[in-house]
Each structure stands twice: as structure tokens, then as C-alpha cells.
XYZ file of C-alpha atoms in Angstrom:
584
model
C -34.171 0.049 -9.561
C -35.720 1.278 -12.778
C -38.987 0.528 -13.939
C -38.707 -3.836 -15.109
C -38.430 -4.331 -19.074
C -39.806 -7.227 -20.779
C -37.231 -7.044 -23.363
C -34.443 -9.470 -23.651
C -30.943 -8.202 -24.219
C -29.485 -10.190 -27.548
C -27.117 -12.763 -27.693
C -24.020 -11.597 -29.289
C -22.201 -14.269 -32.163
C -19.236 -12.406 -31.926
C -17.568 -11.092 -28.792
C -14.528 -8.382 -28.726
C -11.466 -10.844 -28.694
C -9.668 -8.152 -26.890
C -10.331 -7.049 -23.034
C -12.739 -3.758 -22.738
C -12.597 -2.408 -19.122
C -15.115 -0.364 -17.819
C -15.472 2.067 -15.137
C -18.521 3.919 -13.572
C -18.409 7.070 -12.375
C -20.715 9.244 -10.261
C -20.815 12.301 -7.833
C -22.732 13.100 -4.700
C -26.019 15.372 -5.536
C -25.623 14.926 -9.064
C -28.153 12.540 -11.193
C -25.860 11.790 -14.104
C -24.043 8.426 -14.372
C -21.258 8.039 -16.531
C -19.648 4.738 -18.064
C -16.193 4.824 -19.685
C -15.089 1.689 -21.993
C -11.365 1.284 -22.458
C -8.624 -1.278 -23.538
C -6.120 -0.468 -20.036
C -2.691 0.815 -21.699
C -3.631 1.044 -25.332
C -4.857 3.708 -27.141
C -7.885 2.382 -29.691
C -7.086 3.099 -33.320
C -10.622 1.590 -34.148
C -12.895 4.060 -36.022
C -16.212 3.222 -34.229
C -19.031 3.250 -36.474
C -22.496 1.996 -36.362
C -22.351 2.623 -32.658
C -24.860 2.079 -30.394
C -26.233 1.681 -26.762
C -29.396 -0.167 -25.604
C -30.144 -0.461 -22.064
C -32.107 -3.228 -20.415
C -32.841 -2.466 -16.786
C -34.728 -5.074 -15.833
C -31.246 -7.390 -16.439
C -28.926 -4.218 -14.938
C -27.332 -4.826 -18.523
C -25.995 -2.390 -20.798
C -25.260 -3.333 -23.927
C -22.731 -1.067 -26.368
C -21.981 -2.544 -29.947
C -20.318 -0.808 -32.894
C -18.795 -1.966 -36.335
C -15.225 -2.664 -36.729
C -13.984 -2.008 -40.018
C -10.702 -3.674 -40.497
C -11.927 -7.084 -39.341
C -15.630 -6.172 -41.122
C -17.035 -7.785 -37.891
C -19.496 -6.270 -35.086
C -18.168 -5.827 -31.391
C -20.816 -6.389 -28.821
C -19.518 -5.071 -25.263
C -22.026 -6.152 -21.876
C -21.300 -4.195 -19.437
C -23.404 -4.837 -15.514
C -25.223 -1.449 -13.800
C -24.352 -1.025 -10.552
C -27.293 -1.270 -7.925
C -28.758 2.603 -8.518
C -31.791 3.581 -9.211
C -31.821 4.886 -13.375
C -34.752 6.497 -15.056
C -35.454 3.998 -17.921
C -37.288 6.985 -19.344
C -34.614 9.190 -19.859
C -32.249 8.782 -23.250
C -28.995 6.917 -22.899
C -26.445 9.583 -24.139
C -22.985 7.527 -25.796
C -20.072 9.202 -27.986
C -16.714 7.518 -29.255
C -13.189 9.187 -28.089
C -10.186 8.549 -29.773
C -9.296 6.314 -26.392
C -12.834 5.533 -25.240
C -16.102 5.166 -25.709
C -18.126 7.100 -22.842
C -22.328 6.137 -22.163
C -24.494 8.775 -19.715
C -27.397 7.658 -18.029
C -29.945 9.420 -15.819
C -30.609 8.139 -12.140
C -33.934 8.834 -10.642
C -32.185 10.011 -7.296
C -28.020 10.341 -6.254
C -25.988 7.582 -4.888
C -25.851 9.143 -1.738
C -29.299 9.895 -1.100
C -30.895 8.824 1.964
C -33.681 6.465 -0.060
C -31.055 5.296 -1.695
C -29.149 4.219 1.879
C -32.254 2.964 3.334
C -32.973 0.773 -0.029
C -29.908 -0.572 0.396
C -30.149 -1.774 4.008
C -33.459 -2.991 3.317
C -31.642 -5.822 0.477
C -28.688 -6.492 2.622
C -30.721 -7.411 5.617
C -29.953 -10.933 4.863
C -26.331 -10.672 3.345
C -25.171 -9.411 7.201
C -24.416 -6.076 5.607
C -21.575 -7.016 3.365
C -23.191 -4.734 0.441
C -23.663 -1.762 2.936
C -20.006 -1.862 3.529
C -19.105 -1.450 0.349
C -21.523 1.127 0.144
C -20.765 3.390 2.826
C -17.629 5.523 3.757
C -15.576 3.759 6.559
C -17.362 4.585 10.182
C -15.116 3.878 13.509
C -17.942 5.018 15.857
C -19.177 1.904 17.188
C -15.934 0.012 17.482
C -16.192 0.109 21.111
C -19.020 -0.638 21.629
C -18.936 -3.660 19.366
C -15.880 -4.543 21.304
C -17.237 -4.072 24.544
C -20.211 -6.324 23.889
C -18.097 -9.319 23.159
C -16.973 -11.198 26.562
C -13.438 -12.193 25.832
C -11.647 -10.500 21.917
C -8.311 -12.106 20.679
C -6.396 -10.226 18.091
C -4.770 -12.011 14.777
C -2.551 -11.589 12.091
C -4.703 -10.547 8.921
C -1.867 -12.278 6.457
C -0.912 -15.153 8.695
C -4.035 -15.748 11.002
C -1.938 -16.227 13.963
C -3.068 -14.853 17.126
C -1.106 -12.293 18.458
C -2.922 -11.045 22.130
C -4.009 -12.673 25.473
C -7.854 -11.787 25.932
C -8.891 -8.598 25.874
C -11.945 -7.699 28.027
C -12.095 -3.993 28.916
C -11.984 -1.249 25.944
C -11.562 2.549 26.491
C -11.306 5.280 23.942
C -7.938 7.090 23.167
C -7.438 10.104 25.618
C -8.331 13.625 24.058
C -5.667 15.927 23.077
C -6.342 19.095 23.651
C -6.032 18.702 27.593
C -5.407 21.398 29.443
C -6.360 23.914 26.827
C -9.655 22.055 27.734
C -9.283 21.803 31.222
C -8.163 25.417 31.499
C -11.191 26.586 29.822
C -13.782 24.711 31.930
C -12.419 24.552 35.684
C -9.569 28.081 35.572
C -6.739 28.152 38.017
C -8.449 30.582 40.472
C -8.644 28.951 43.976
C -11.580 30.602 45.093
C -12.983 28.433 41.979
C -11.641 25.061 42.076
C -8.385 26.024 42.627
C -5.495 22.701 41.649
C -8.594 20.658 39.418
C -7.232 21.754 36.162
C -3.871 20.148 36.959
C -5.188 17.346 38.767
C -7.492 16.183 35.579
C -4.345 16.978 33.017
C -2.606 14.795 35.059
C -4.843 12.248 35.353
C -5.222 12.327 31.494
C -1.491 11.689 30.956
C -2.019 8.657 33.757
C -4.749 7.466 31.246
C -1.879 6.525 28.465
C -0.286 3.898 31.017
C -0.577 0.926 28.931
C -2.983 -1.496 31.690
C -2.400 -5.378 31.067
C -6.051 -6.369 29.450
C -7.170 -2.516 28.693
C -6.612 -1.205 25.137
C -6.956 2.718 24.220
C -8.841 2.644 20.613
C -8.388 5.389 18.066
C -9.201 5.930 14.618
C -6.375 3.984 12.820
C -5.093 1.734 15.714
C -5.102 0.092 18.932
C -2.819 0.710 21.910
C -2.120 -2.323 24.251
C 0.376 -3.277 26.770
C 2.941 -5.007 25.490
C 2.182 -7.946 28.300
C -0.543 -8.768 26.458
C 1.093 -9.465 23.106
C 1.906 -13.181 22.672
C 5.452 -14.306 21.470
C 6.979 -10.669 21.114
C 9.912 -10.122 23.731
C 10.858 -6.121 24.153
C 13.966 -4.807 25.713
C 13.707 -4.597 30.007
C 13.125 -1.329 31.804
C 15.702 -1.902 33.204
C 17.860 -1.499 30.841
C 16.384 2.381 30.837
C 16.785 2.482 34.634
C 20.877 1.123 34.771
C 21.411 3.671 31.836
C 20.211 6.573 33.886
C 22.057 5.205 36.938
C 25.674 5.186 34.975
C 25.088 8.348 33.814
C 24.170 9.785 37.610
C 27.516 8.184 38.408
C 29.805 10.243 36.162
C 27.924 13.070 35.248
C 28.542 16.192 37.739
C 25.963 18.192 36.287
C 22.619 16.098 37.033
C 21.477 16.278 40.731
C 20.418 13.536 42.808
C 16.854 12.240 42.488
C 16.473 11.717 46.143
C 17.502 15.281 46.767
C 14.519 16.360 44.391
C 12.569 13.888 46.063
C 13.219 15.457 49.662
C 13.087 18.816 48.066
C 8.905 17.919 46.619
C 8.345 16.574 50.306
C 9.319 19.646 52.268
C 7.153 21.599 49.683
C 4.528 19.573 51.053
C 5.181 19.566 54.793
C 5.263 23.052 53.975
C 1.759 23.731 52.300
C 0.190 21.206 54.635
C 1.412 23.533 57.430
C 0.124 26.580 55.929
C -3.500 25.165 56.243
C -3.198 25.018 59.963
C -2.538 28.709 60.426
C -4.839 31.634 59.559
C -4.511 33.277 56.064
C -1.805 36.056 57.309
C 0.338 32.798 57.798
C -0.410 31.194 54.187
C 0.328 34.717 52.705
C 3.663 34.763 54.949
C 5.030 31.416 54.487
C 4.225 31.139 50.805
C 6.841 34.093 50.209
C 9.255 32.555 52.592
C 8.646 29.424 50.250
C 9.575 31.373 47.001
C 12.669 33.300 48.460
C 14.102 29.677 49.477
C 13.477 28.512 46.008
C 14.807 31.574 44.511
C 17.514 30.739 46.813
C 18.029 27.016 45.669
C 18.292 28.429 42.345
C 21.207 30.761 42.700
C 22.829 27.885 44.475
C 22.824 25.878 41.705
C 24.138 28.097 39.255
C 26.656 28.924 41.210
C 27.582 25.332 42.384
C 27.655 24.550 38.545
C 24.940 21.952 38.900
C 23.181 23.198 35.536
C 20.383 20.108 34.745
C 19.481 22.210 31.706
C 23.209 21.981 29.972
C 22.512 17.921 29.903
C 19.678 17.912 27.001
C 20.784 14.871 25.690
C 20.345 13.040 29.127
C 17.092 11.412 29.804
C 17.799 11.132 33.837
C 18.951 15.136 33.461
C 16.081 16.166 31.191
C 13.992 14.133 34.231
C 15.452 16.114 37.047
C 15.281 19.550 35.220
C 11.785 18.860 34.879
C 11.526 17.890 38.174
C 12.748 21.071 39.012
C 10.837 23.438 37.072
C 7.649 21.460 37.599
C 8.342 22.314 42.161
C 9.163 25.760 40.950
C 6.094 26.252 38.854
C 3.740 24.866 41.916
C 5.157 26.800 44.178
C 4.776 30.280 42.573
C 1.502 28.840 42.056
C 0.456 28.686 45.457
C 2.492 32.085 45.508
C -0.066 33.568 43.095
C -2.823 31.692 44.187
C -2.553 33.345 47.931
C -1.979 36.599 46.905
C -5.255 36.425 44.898
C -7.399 34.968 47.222
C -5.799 37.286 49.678
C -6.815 40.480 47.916
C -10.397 39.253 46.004
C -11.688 36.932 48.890
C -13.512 38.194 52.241
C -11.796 36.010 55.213
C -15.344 35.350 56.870
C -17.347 34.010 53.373
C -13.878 32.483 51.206
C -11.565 30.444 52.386
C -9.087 27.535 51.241
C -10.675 24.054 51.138
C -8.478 20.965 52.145
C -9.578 18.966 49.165
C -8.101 21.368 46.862
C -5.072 21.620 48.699
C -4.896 17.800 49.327
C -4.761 17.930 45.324
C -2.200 20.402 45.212
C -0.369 18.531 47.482
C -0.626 15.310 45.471
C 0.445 17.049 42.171
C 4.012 16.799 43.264
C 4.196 13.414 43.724
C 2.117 12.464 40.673
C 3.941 14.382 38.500
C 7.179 13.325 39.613
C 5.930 10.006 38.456
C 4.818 11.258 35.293
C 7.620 13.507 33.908
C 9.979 10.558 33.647
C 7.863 8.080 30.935
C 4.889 10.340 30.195
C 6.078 14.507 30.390
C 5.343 13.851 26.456
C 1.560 13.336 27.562
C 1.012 16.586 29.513
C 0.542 18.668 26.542
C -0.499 16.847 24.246
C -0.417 12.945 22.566
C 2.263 10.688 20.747
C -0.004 9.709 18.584
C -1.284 6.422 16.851
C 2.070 6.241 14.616
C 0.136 5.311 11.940
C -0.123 8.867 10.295
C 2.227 10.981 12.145
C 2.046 15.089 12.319
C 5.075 17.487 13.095
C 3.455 18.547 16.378
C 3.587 14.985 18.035
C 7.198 14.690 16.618
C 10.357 14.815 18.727
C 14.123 14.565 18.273
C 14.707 11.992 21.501
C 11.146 9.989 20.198
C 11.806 7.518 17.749
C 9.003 5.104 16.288
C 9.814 1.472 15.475
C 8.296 -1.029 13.335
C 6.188 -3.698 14.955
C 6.214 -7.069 13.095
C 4.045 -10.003 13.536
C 6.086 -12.702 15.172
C 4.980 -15.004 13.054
C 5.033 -13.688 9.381
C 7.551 -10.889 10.096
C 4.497 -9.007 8.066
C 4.714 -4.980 9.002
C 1.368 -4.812 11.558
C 2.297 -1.982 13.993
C 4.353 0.569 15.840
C 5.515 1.599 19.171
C 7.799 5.175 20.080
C 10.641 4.787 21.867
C 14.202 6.155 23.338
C 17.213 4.562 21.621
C 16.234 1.795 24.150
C 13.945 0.567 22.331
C 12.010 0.008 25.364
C 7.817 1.202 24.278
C 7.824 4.849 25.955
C 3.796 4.260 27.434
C 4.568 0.167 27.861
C 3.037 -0.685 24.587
C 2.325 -1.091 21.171
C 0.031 0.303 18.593
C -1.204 -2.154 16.037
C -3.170 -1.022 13.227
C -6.593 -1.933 12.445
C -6.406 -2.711 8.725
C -3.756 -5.555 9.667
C -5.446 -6.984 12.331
C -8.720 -8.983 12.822
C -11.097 -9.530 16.268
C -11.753 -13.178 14.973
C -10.798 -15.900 13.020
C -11.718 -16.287 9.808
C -9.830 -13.143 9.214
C -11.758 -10.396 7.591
C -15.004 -12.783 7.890
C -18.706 -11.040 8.692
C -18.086 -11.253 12.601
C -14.306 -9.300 12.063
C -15.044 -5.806 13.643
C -12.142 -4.313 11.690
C -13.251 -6.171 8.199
C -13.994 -2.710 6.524
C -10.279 -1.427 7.335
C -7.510 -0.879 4.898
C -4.761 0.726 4.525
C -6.088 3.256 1.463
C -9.727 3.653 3.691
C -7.912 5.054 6.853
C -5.643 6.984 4.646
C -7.969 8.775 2.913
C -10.436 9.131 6.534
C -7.158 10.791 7.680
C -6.929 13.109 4.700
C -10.448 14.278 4.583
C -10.325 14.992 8.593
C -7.256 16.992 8.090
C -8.885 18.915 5.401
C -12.017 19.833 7.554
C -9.917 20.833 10.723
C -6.711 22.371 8.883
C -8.613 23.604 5.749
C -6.147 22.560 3.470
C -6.906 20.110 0.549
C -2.689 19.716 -0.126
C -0.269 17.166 1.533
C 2.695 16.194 1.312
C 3.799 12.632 2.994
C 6.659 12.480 4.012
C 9.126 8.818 5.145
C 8.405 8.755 8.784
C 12.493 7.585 9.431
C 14.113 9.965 7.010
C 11.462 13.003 6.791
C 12.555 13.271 3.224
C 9.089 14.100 1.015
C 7.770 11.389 -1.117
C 4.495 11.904 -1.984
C 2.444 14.366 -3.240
C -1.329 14.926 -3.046
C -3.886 17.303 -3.827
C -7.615 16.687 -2.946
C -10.153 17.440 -5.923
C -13.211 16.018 -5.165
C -14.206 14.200 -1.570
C -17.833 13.093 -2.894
C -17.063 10.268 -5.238
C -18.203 7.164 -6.523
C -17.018 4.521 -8.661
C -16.354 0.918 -9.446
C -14.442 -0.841 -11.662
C -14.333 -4.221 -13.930
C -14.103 -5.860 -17.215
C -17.022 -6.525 -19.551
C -19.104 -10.174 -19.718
C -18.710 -12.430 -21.711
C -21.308 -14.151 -24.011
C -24.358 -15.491 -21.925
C -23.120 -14.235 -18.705
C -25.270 -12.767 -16.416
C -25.340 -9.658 -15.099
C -22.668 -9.647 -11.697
C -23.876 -7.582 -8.594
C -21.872 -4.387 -8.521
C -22.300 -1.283 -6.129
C -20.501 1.972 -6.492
C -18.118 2.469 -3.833
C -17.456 6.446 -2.034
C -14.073 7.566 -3.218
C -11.799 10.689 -3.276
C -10.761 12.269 -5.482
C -7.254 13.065 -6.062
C -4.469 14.234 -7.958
C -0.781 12.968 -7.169
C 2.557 13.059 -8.006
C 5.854 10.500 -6.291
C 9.165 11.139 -6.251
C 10.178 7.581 -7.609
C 8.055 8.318 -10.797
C 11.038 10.206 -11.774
C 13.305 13.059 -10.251
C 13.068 13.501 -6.866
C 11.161 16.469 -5.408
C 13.203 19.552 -5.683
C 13.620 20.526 -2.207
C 13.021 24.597 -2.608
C 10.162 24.390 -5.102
C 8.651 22.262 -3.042
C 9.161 24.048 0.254
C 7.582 27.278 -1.908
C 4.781 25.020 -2.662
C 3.999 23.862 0.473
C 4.448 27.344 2.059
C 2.081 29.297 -0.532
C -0.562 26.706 -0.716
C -0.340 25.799 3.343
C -0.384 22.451 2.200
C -0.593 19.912 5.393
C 2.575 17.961 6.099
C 2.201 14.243 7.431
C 4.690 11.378 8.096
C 4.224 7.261 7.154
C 6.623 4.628 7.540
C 8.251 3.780 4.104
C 6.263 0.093 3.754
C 3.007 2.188 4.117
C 3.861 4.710 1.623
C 4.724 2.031 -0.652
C 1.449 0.572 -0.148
C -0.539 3.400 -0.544
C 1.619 4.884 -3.414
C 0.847 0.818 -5.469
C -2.880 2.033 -4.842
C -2.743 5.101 -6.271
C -1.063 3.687 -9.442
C -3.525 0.971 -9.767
C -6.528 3.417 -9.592
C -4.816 5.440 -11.826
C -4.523 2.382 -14.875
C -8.495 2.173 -14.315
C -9.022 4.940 -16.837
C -8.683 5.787 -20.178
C -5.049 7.320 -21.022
C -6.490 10.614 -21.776
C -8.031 10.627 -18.045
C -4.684 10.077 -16.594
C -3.048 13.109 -16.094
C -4.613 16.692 -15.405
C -2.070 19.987 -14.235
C 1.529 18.015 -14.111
C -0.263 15.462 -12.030
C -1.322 11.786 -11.850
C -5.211 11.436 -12.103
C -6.206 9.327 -9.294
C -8.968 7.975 -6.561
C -8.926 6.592 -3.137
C -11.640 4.580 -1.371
C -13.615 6.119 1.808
């Protein structure tokens, strides 16, 4: 803090009978802080005279008077300093607006210094940290490890405290995304490398989204858990997906058989187990013999009229053209695989090892598992539904709403078929409407420092490192009609907010909180969005597209208004747009 005073600040005899707000503002690596005093939704008609500001630091009280004329009277405004460190030496710098009056004062180092941090750990050492919270962007790195630590976690309702999961006792981070890109990269497809491994560990990756009873997958924004672990909640039966497929295999002449496809994967791998048994001349041979006999298969098909591809719209035909092209692709594979080892590899010092051909072997069978539930995990991710992109998006993929069974109160998501039934076999429930203990958002509640606005914005400023783009447009996750409009100004922010003391009330403890930013514009405020100039706008300024469900936009949308009535009217508006912050 700044150096102690021995003054006392005065005691007012009259106080402002109307409401002064004020609001603190501050940026990273700059040593200025800046008060603004407003009346919220008025404009002042008051000529201020006689004003003044006097600044007692030992108190973390600033006091601003000035004369009103019409009521011959003097206005006395205290106004707490938020826990900085100001240079008491320095001049306090104050002017009247027509709207506001606005007070600068110099700080000894930035809020975001690293004395500053350290300062500030040092006096929350016995609060548990509840000041450093405040004071810090939002940090998910050591969720699982704080989860991991505890023996037994329960998950609750943050509105209605109910507890909504059986224990939880094993945590594991959400699978990568980029998985075969990465696997490609690091392990090839070369057998006289490691031949199958890149396809063995992409598989294994999309195994790694089954939804275990007592295992959740933790991202950024949510939590994925089998839906046998969620207390009170019925879902639709498998079943219901299996009989569907089934009726449709009954009166559809264009799907084939699944035990045909089934017999088909097996004689592939009678076949390449054979192959391992005879020299390389007979690999090489009965490889080609392998893809003439699919070629083969093929043309039968056609010509038989069984065409799995005309049947998009089936989920048991889209699962046995898959099926299909997934044998094909391994076989030409191995095709390719042979003829390169053939022509590269010397016969005495190279030569095919069992283990990677055991692998290849198993990659039929563990992909025919796969393709039905998970083919959406092989290149890529679903998601965590809570801020959706247009690359894990899909016509047949719908994403529900997931309700506490309690309160009905909007907690989660899950992606589905129109059956409703969870696609991985579970749910995704989001961390800033969920606690890890009861009291809800108490000092042992891992997830206390999540909210709906925080993960937002940790969303937004990720997207604008990776994508480069400080434009988005959110769009309703159900209609994918745009509804909100947001352009990223300034991602080193910080402010906070309140209304001035009264008479003989002490200073309150305020910290400046990291914000964003931002400038905004809904389509509720008043016409919609039209459609081509915003399509122009989007396309010219490569402005990221994202997708919410409509209670979450609402949500976030109330925020932005709220932040927005925290300043003076003049600071409301800047290009067309609403003037606007969001918390980190």
C-alpha cells in the first residue's frame, strides 16, 4: 500500500441524498488508475464547482466534494481504493464531465505485476485464498489434481444443493483432439517403422470417450460422466437404438447384413494371419489376391443394388457403409504396406513383426466396435457442448438440455440421435453449475471460481490466441440463427464496481478484478441481424463463429447489459456498439 498518513479524512454534515456509483478502472503495464463517479441512468445537470479531491491512503479513502448550487449545499462523495499499491507522492488528477466526474491516481507498480501477486498471497494466507480468486484470471490446471487428491467427490446442484452423482473416485483429462494428425506425425504408417501403431493409438483414443461408471473425462468448461452415475435422471434404453436399427434391416433392401460384414472382417483376418506363415513372395501374392476379391465384392454390390451409401439417413446403413470402407481401407493398406516393404526392405535385415500385425489384425474388430457409437471420435471430438464450434457440428448429432432433477435448473448437456439415447453413454455437466461439496460454492468447492461469464470469456480469449481473430459471433445452438455480437478490445483489464459510503463508514475491502474488454451488439436490442451484412462482416473480418444454447446466451447477454449500466452514459457506446466488460 502507499506510504501510512496520519491525517484523518473529515466527517461530512451533509451527504449526497442521491446514489453516486463508482467504478475503477485499470490496465495491465500501465501505472495510472482511474475512478469514474456517476448517478447510473441519469445524466448530471449539476454545475460542479468548488471541486475537489483529497486522498487519505492510510484509510484506502478517497474523498471527492464539490458545491452544489441549486440546493447552496456541499456534496461530500467517499469512495474505498481498491487493494493496489498508489504513490501518495504523486498529484491526484480530478475533472468534472457533463455525466461524470473522473479522479487519476498514480500506482507505484501495475495490478498485474508479480510483487503485486505475491503481496497479495502473502495477506490472503489466512482468508484460504478467497481474495486471490478474485484477483486472478480463472485457472483450470489443477482441477485434477485437486480432484484426484480427495478419496470419494459427490457432485451437487449449485441452485438447489441436491446431489446429483454416486461417488466419483478416478479422474482423467478429456482426450486430445488432434489425434491422428498427432499420431501420424510421431509413429508414420511405414511398416518397416511401426507399421499399424498410428491406428491402433487413434483407436484407442476414440475407446477413451466410453463413458466408464465412476471415471469422469474433465475439460475446460465441463465434466463428462456416465450417465450410471447420475442419481434420479432416467435416459431412454439402448435398446431402443438397437430395435430401431433391427426394423429398419428388416425392410430396407439396400443395407447388408451385419453378420455378413462380420464374416467378411474375419476372413480378412484368417487371411493376414496366413500371410505371416509364408515367406514374403507369399504376403506380396496373397495381399493382391486380397484386393482383386474386394474389388470383386464391390462390383457385386453395385450390381446386386445393395448400395449402403444411398441410405444416409440410416444409422444401421451409415454403420455398415462404414464398415465397409473401413475393411477396404485396411486392406489396401496391407496392399501398400507389402509392396513397400517389398521394394525398400532387404529380406535378410527387415522383416514383418507379429506384434504389428497382431495390431493390424485387431483393428478390424475394434473398429467395428467403434464406428457404430464413436466413428464421430476418430477424427476428432464432440465436444464439451458448452461452447460449440462448426467443426464438431453434425446434421444426425443433436445436443439436449440436461436439467437437474430436482430444480429443473439448466446444468448440462449430452449429444444424441433423435433417440435421445447420450451418443458416448453420458452427460456433460458444466462446472459453473455444479459444486464438489456442500456448502455450495464454499472455500473447499473446487469449481467455486466458475461462472458462466468466466468460462465464456476463457473461451473467447483461447479462440483469439489459436484462431487470431478478436470477432465472434454466437450463435443459438438449436436454431443456428446469430444472436450475439462481439468484438474483443482489450484482454488486460481491471475493474470493480460499487456505490459510495455513507457518513462514518469505513473503508470496505475491494480488489480489482481481470476483465475483457469488449464491445457488443444483440439482436433483441432491436432489429434482428441482417443476414447478408452480417455474413459480409463475418467473412471480411474472419470473425470466429461459436454456438450456445439459448438459456446461456440469455445469461451471458443479462451480463453484458449489467456491465454495461456500470458506466457513465457517455462510456456506453463506442462504433455502433454497446461498451462492455467480462470477468476472466
Amino acid at each position: 500500500m502507499s506510504s501510512p498518513s496520519s491525517e484523518k479524512p473529515p466527517i461530512p454534515t451533509i451527504q449526497n441524498p442521491r446514489k453516486w456509483h463508482f467504478t475503477w478502472k485499470a490496465q495491465s503495464h500501465s501505472s495510472t488508475l482511474r475512478l469514474l463517479l456517476f448517478i447510473p441512468n441519469a445524466i448530471c445537470s449539476t454545475q460542479f464547482t468548488n471541486l475537489k479531491a483529497n486522498l487519505f491512503a492510510q484509510q484506502s479513502l478517497l474523498i471527492v466534494s464539490y458545491f452544489e448550487a441549486e440546493a447552496q449545499i456541499e456534496v461530500s462523495l467517499r469512495v474505498p481504493i481498491p487493494r493496489v499499491l498508489i504513490d501518495a507522492e504523486s498529484p491526484v488528477h480530478f475533472k468534472a464531465f457533463d455525466d461524470h466526474i473522473e479522479v487519476k491516481l498514480v500506482l507505484l507498480l501495475p495490478p498485474d505485476h508479480p510483487l503485486v501477486s505475491d503481496f497479495d498471497s502473502l495477506l490472503d494466507s489466512s482468508k484460504n485464498g478467497l481474495f486471490s480468486d478474485e484477483c486472478c484470471p480463472l485457472s483450470v490446471d489443477s482441477d485434477i489434481k485437486k480432484l484426484s487428491a480427495i478419496q470419494e467427490v459427490h457432485f451437487y446442484c449449485r441452485n438447489c444443493s441436491t446431489k446429483l452423482t454416486k461417488d466419483i473416485r478416478i479422474f482423467e483429462e478429456m482426450p486430445s483432439v488432434n489425434w491422428r494428425e498427432v499420431a501420424d506425425n510421431w509413429f508414420g504408417t511405414c511398416c518397416c517403422s511401426f507399421g499399424g501403431v498410428s491406428e491402433k493409438l487413434v483407436t484407442r483414443y476414440a475407446k477413451s470417450y466410453t463413458c466408464a461408471p465412476g471415471v469422469v473425462l474433465l475439460s475446460a468448461t465441463s465434466i463428462l460422466l456416465c450417465k450410471d452415475d447420475l442419481l434420479g435422471c432416467e435416459f431412454p434404453d439402448i435398446m431402443a437404438r438397437q430395435n430401431y436399427d433391427s426394423g429398419l434391416n428388416s425392410t430396407s433392401d439396400s443395407c447388408l447384413s451385419r453378420s455378413a460384414l462380420e464374416d467378411e472382417g474375419r476372413e480378412g483376418q484368417m487371411v493376414c494371419s496366413e500371410n505371416h506363415e509364408k515367406g514374403t513372395n507369399g504376403i506380396h501374392r496373397d495381399v493382391n489376391n486380397l484386393c482383386a476379391e474386394e474389388n470383386n465384392l464391390a462390383a457385386n454390390l453395385e450390381s446386386e443394388g445393395l448400395k449402403p451409401r444411398a441410405a444416409a439417413d440410416c444409422l444401421s446403413c451409415t454403420y455398415h457403409t462404414l464398415h465397409t470402407e473401413t475393411n477396404k481401407r485396411s486392406i489396401n493398406k496391407i496392399c501398400t504396406d507389402s509392396e513397400i516393404h517389398l521394394g525398400n526392405c532387404d529380406s535378410q535385415s527387415c522383416s514383418l513383426d507379429r506384434s504389428v500385425t497382431s495390431s493390424e489384425e485387431q483393428t478390424f474388430g475394434t473398429n467395428v466396435e467403434l464406428l457404430e457409437n464413436q466413428k464421430v471420435f476418430l477424427n476428432g471430438q464432440l465436444g464439451s457442448g458448452f461452447m460449440e464450434r462448426s467443426s464438431s457440428l453434425s446434421q444426425d448429432i443433436q445436443w439436449i438440455e440436461f436439467s437437474c432433477p430436482q430444480c429443473s435448473c439448466f446444468i448440462g448437456a449430452y449429444p444424441c440421435f433423435k433417440d435421445n439415447v447420450p451418443l458416448d453413454g453420458g452427460v456433460r455437466l458444466f462446472k459453473c453449475y455444479i459444486s464438489t461439496c456442500l456448502p455450495v460454492s464454499g472455500s473447499n468447492d473446487i469449481f467455486r471460481n466458475y461462472t458462466l461469464e468466466r468460462m465464456f470469456t476463457s473461451q473467447l480469449l483461447e479462440s483469439a490466441n489459436d484462431e487470431l481473430s478478436f470477432r465472434t459471433i454466437v450463435r443459438n445452438l438449436q436454431t443456428k440463427s446469430a444472436v450475439l455480437q462481439i468484438v474483443l478490445l482489450n484482454p488486460n483489464s481491471w475493474c470493480c464496481t460499487g456505490y459510495c459510503l455513507h457518513p462514518l463508514e469505513s473503508a470496505a475491502k475491494i480488489v480489482l478484478h481481470p476483465t475483457v474488454k469488449v464491445l457488443f451488439s444483440v439482436s433483441t436490442h432491436g432489429n434482428e441481424f441482417d443476414a447478408r451484412m452480417l455474413e459480409d462482416w463475418v467473412r471480411k473480418n474472419q470473425a470466429d463463429e461459436v454456438y450456445m444454447f439459448p438459456s446461456q446466451i440469455k445469461e451471458l447477454i443479462t451480463i453484458l447489459d449489467l456491465a454495461n449500466s456500470l458506466s457513465p452514459p457517455s462510456y456506453t457506446r463506442l462504433q455502433g456498439l454497446f461498451l462492455s466488460s467480462l470477468r476472466r
